[in-house]
PDB file of C-alpha atoms in Angstrom:
ATOM      1  CA  MET A  16     -97.414 -32.807 -34.678  1.00 45.00           C
ATOM      2  CA  SER A  17     -94.874 -34.089 -37.204  1.00 47.00           C
ATOM      3  CA  ASN A  18     -91.465 -32.533 -37.866  1.00 43.00           C
ATOM      4  CA  ALA A  19     -92.688 -31.457 -41.325  1.00 50.00           C
ATOM      5  CA  GLU A  20     -95.645 -29.628 -39.765  1.00 49.00           C
ATOM      6  CA  LEU A  21     -93.328 -27.946 -37.263  1.00 41.00           C
ATOM      7  CA  GLY A  22     -91.010 -26.932 -40.126  1.00 47.00           C
ATOM      8  CA  ASN A  23     -93.930 -25.339 -41.968  1.00 49.00           C
ATOM      9  CA  MET A  24     -94.887 -23.487 -38.810  1.00 44.00           C
ATOM     10  CA  TYR A  25     -91.321 -22.185 -38.346  1.00 41.00           C
ATOM     11  CA  SER A  26     -91.326 -20.795 -41.880  1.00 46.00           C
ATOM     12  CA  LYS A  27     -94.580 -18.953 -41.158  1.00 46.00           C
ATOM     13  CA  PHE A  28     -93.006 -17.380 -38.083  1.00 42.00           C
ATOM     14  CA  ARG A  29     -89.942 -16.248 -40.000  1.00 43.00           C
ATOM     15  CA  LYS A  30     -91.870 -14.504 -42.776  1.00 41.00           C
ATOM     16  CA  PRO A  31     -95.506 -13.467 -42.273  1.00 44.00           C
ATOM     17  CA  LYS A  32     -97.680 -14.056 -45.364  1.00 45.00           C
ATOM     18  CA  ASN A  33     -98.625 -10.416 -45.767  1.00 46.00           C
ATOM     19  CA  GLN A  34     -95.111  -9.035 -45.339  1.00 45.00           C
ATOM     20  CA  SER A  35     -92.840  -8.364 -48.300  1.00 43.00           C
ATOM     21  CA  THR A  36     -89.611 -10.273 -48.361  1.00 44.00           C
ATOM     22  CA  GLY A  37     -86.520  -8.323 -47.468  1.00 44.00           C
ATOM     23  CA  PRO A  38     -82.913  -9.062 -48.296  1.00 46.00           C
ATOM     24  CA  THR A  39     -81.996 -12.717 -48.236  1.00 44.00           C
ATOM     25  CA  THR A  40     -79.770 -13.821 -45.386  1.00 42.00           C
ATOM     26  CA  THR A  41     -77.952 -17.025 -44.586  1.00 45.00           C
ATOM     27  CA  HIS A  42     -78.252 -16.377 -40.848  1.00 42.00           C
ATOM     28  CA  SER A  43     -80.363 -18.853 -38.936  1.00 44.00           C
ATOM     29  CA  TRP A  44     -81.633 -18.722 -35.367  1.00 44.00           C
ATOM     30  CA  ARG A  45     -80.319 -22.292 -35.090  1.00 48.00           C
ATOM     31  CA  ASP A  46     -76.755 -20.956 -35.502  1.00 50.00           C
ATOM     32  CA  ASN A  47     -77.036 -18.445 -32.676  1.00 51.00           C
ATOM     33  CA  ALA A  48     -75.540 -20.020 -29.531  1.00 53.00           C
ATOM     34  CA  SER A  49     -76.993 -17.450 -27.124  1.00 53.00           C
ATOM     35  CA  TYR A  50     -80.421 -17.846 -28.715  1.00 51.00           C
ATOM     36  CA  ASN A  51     -80.223 -21.617 -28.315  1.00 61.00           C
ATOM     37  CA  GLU A  52     -79.145 -21.127 -24.698  1.00 63.00           C
ATOM     38  CA  GLY A  53     -82.183 -18.893 -24.160  1.00 58.00           C
ATOM     39  CA  THR A  54     -84.395 -21.568 -25.684  1.00 59.00           C
ATOM     40  CA  ARG A  55     -82.935 -24.146 -23.297  1.00 65.00           C
ATOM     41  CA  ASP A  56     -83.626 -21.788 -20.371  1.00 64.00           C
ATOM     42  CA  PHE A  57     -87.171 -21.246 -21.579  1.00 58.00           C
ATOM     43  CA  LEU A  58     -87.821 -24.959 -21.967  1.00 62.00           C
ATOM     44  CA  ALA A  59     -86.397 -25.644 -18.515  1.00 64.00           C
ATOM     45  CA  SER A  60     -88.742 -23.161 -16.846  1.00 61.00           C
ATOM     46  CA  ALA A  61     -91.818 -23.659 -19.034  1.00 61.00           C
ATOM     47  CA  LYS A  62     -91.868 -27.443 -18.737  1.00 64.00           C
ATOM     48  CA  HIS A  63     -92.153 -27.082 -14.961  1.00 65.00           C
ATOM     49  CA  TYR A  64     -94.917 -24.487 -15.044  1.00 74.00           C
ATOM     50  CA  GLN A  65     -98.413 -25.873 -14.611  1.00 80.00           C
ATOM     51  CA  CYS A  66    -101.710 -24.076 -14.723  1.00 84.00           C
ATOM     52  CA  PRO A  67    -103.933 -24.994 -11.790  1.00 82.00           C
ATOM     53  CA  PRO A  68    -105.754 -28.203 -12.743  1.00 80.00           C
ATOM     54  CA  SER A  69    -109.105 -26.684 -11.811  1.00 84.00           C
ATOM     55  CA  ARG A  70    -110.402 -27.670 -15.245  1.00 93.00           C
ATOM     56  CA  LEU A  71    -109.191 -30.372 -17.641  1.00 96.00           C
ATOM     57  CA  TYR A  72    -109.802 -30.046 -21.376  1.00 96.00           C
ATOM     58  CA  THR A  73    -109.489 -32.487 -24.252  1.00 96.00           C
ATOM     59  CA  ARG A  74    -107.566 -31.458 -27.371  1.00 95.00           C
ATOM     60  CA  ALA A  75    -110.874 -31.573 -29.249  1.00 95.00           C
ATOM     61  CA  GLU A  76    -112.378 -29.016 -26.848  1.00 96.00           C
ATOM     62  CA  VAL A  77    -109.373 -26.714 -27.257  1.00 95.00           C
ATOM     63  CA  ALA A  78    -109.533 -27.084 -31.051  1.00 94.00           C
ATOM     64  CA  LEU A  79    -112.995 -25.483 -31.068  1.00 96.00           C
ATOM     65  CA  HIS A  80    -111.439 -22.186 -29.924  1.00 94.00           C
ATOM     66  CA  ASN A  81    -109.503 -21.387 -33.091  1.00 91.00           C
ATOM     67  CA  ARG A  82    -110.448 -17.838 -34.122  1.00 90.00           C
ATOM     68  CA  SER A  83    -108.917 -14.480 -33.297  1.00 87.00           C
ATOM     69  CA  ASP A  84    -112.000 -13.624 -31.216  1.00 90.00           C
ATOM     70  CA  ASP A  85    -111.853 -16.953 -29.332  1.00 92.00           C
ATOM     71  CA  LEU A  86    -108.364 -18.482 -29.243  1.00 91.00           C
ATOM     72  CA  TRP A  87    -106.977 -21.131 -26.936  1.00 93.00           C
ATOM     73  CA  VAL A  88    -103.519 -22.685 -27.245  1.00 92.00           C
ATOM     74  CA  VAL A  89    -101.725 -25.580 -25.545  1.00 93.00           C
ATOM     75  CA  ILE A  90     -98.223 -24.949 -24.210  1.00 90.00           C
ATOM     76  CA  PHE A  91     -96.596 -27.820 -22.309  1.00 88.00           C
ATOM     77  CA  GLY A  92     -99.979 -29.247 -21.342  1.00 92.00           C
ATOM     78  CA  ASN A  93    -101.307 -25.891 -20.149  1.00 91.00           C
ATOM     79  CA  VAL A  94    -104.444 -24.546 -21.805  1.00 93.00           C
ATOM     80  CA  LEU A  95    -104.184 -20.789 -22.286  1.00 91.00           C
ATOM     81  CA  ASP A  96    -107.008 -18.528 -23.429  1.00 93.00           C
ATOM     82  CA  VAL A  97    -105.034 -15.903 -25.389  1.00 90.00           C
ATOM     83  CA  THR A  98    -108.063 -14.207 -26.978  1.00 90.00           C
ATOM     84  CA  SER A  99    -107.386 -10.906 -25.206  1.00 90.00           C
ATOM     85  CA  PHE A 100    -103.771 -10.923 -26.422  1.00 86.00           C
ATOM     86  CA  VAL A 101    -104.275 -11.676 -30.135  1.00 84.00           C
ATOM     87  CA  LYS A 102    -104.430  -8.030 -31.239  1.00 85.00           C
ATOM     88  CA  ARG A 103    -101.346  -7.109 -29.174  1.00 84.00           C
ATOM     89  CA  HIS A 104     -99.215 -10.107 -30.193  1.00 83.00           C
ATOM     90  CA  PRO A 105     -95.944  -8.784 -31.683  1.00 81.00           C
ATOM     91  CA  GLY A 106     -95.934 -11.650 -34.204  1.00 78.00           C
ATOM     92  CA  GLY A 107     -99.356 -10.652 -35.509  1.00 76.00           C
ATOM     93  CA  SER A 108    -101.853 -13.281 -36.548  1.00 76.00           C
ATOM     94  CA  VAL A 109     -99.196 -16.008 -36.580  1.00 75.00           C
ATOM     95  CA  LEU A 110    -100.560 -16.727 -33.096  1.00 71.00           C
ATOM     96  CA  LEU A 111    -103.525 -18.358 -34.858  1.00 72.00           C
ATOM     97  CA  ASP A 112    -101.195 -21.086 -36.133  1.00 75.00           C
ATOM     98  CA  GLY A 113    -101.215 -22.404 -32.576  1.00 70.00           C
ATOM     99  CA  ALA A 114    -104.930 -23.099 -32.744  1.00 75.00           C
ATOM    100  CA  GLY A 115    -106.247 -26.591 -33.103  1.00 79.00           C
ATOM    101  CA  GLY A 116    -105.324 -28.238 -29.826  1.00 84.00           C
ATOM    102  CA  HIS A 117    -101.755 -29.089 -30.875  1.00 86.00           C
ATOM    103  CA  GLU A 118     -98.946 -28.944 -28.321  1.00 88.00           C
ATOM    104  CA  MET A 119     -97.111 -25.698 -29.126  1.00 87.00           C
ATOM    105  CA  GLY A 120     -94.516 -25.597 -26.325  1.00 84.00           C
ATOM    106  CA  THR A 121     -91.442 -26.260 -28.446  1.00 81.00           C
ATOM    107  CA  VAL A 122     -92.499 -23.808 -31.155  1.00 82.00           C
ATOM    108  CA  PHE A 123     -93.367 -21.207 -28.517  1.00 80.00           C
ATOM    109  CA  ALA A 124     -89.954 -21.605 -26.878  1.00 79.00           C
ATOM    110  CA  GLN A 125     -88.163 -20.895 -30.148  1.00 79.00           C
ATOM    111  CA  PHE A 126     -89.631 -17.401 -30.416  1.00 80.00           C
ATOM    112  CA  HIS A 127     -90.090 -16.162 -26.846  1.00 77.00           C
ATOM    113  CA  HIS A 128     -87.793 -15.028 -24.059  1.00 76.00           C
ATOM    114  CA  PRO A 129     -87.753 -17.245 -20.939  1.00 76.00           C
ATOM    115  CA  SER A 130     -89.391 -14.420 -18.962  1.00 78.00           C
ATOM    116  CA  THR A 131     -92.646 -14.917 -20.907  1.00 80.00           C
ATOM    117  CA  VAL A 132     -93.340 -17.993 -18.786  1.00 78.00           C
ATOM    118  CA  GLY A 133     -94.296 -15.508 -16.064  1.00 79.00           C
ATOM    119  CA  LEU A 134     -97.191 -14.343 -18.242  1.00 80.00           C
ATOM    120  CA  PHE A 135     -98.787 -17.792 -18.398  1.00 81.00           C
ATOM    121  CA  ALA A 136    -100.724 -17.272 -15.163  1.00 85.00           C
ATOM    122  CA  SER A 137    -102.718 -14.424 -16.743  1.00 89.00           C
ATOM    123  CA  PHE A 138    -104.005 -16.714 -19.491  1.00 91.00           C
ATOM    124  CA  CYS A 139    -104.268 -20.120 -17.755  1.00 91.00           C
ATOM    125  CA  ILE A 140    -107.673 -21.732 -17.829  1.00 94.00           C
ATOM    126  CA  GLY A 141    -106.675 -25.347 -17.164  1.00 94.00           C
ATOM    127  CA  ARG A 142    -104.710 -28.349 -18.339  1.00 93.00           C
ATOM    128  CA  ILE A 143    -104.972 -30.904 -21.133  1.00 94.00           C
ATOM    129  CA  VAL A 144    -106.414 -34.282 -20.147  1.00 92.00           C
ATOM    130  CA  PRO A 145    -103.404 -36.610 -19.663  1.00 84.00           C
TER     131      PRO A 145
END
């Protein structure tokens, strides 16, 4: 995924399409030192987490599961079936932006607390073919 595509994805996370815009701010999550530290912590733990390799999937196989009623995402090589979580996701349908078999680890780390790595086991269904 290119930097431009990641930038577009970040903007979707910051302002959902169906939400009215509020007051403009110059604050950026990139300026928040503790947030960046949390992201580093997340990346450190998430990059070492691996779903059991009981099943290997290609990116093309994962890309077929791209709807709210059948959604798989790839986070640091782990394939997660997050279908049961879509309706409860605090970020709403922005979760669907992770569909398509793209590696979403870095984007995921920007918006989640390091403790969410502990939830991976509930959704793991396999790994991406190396």
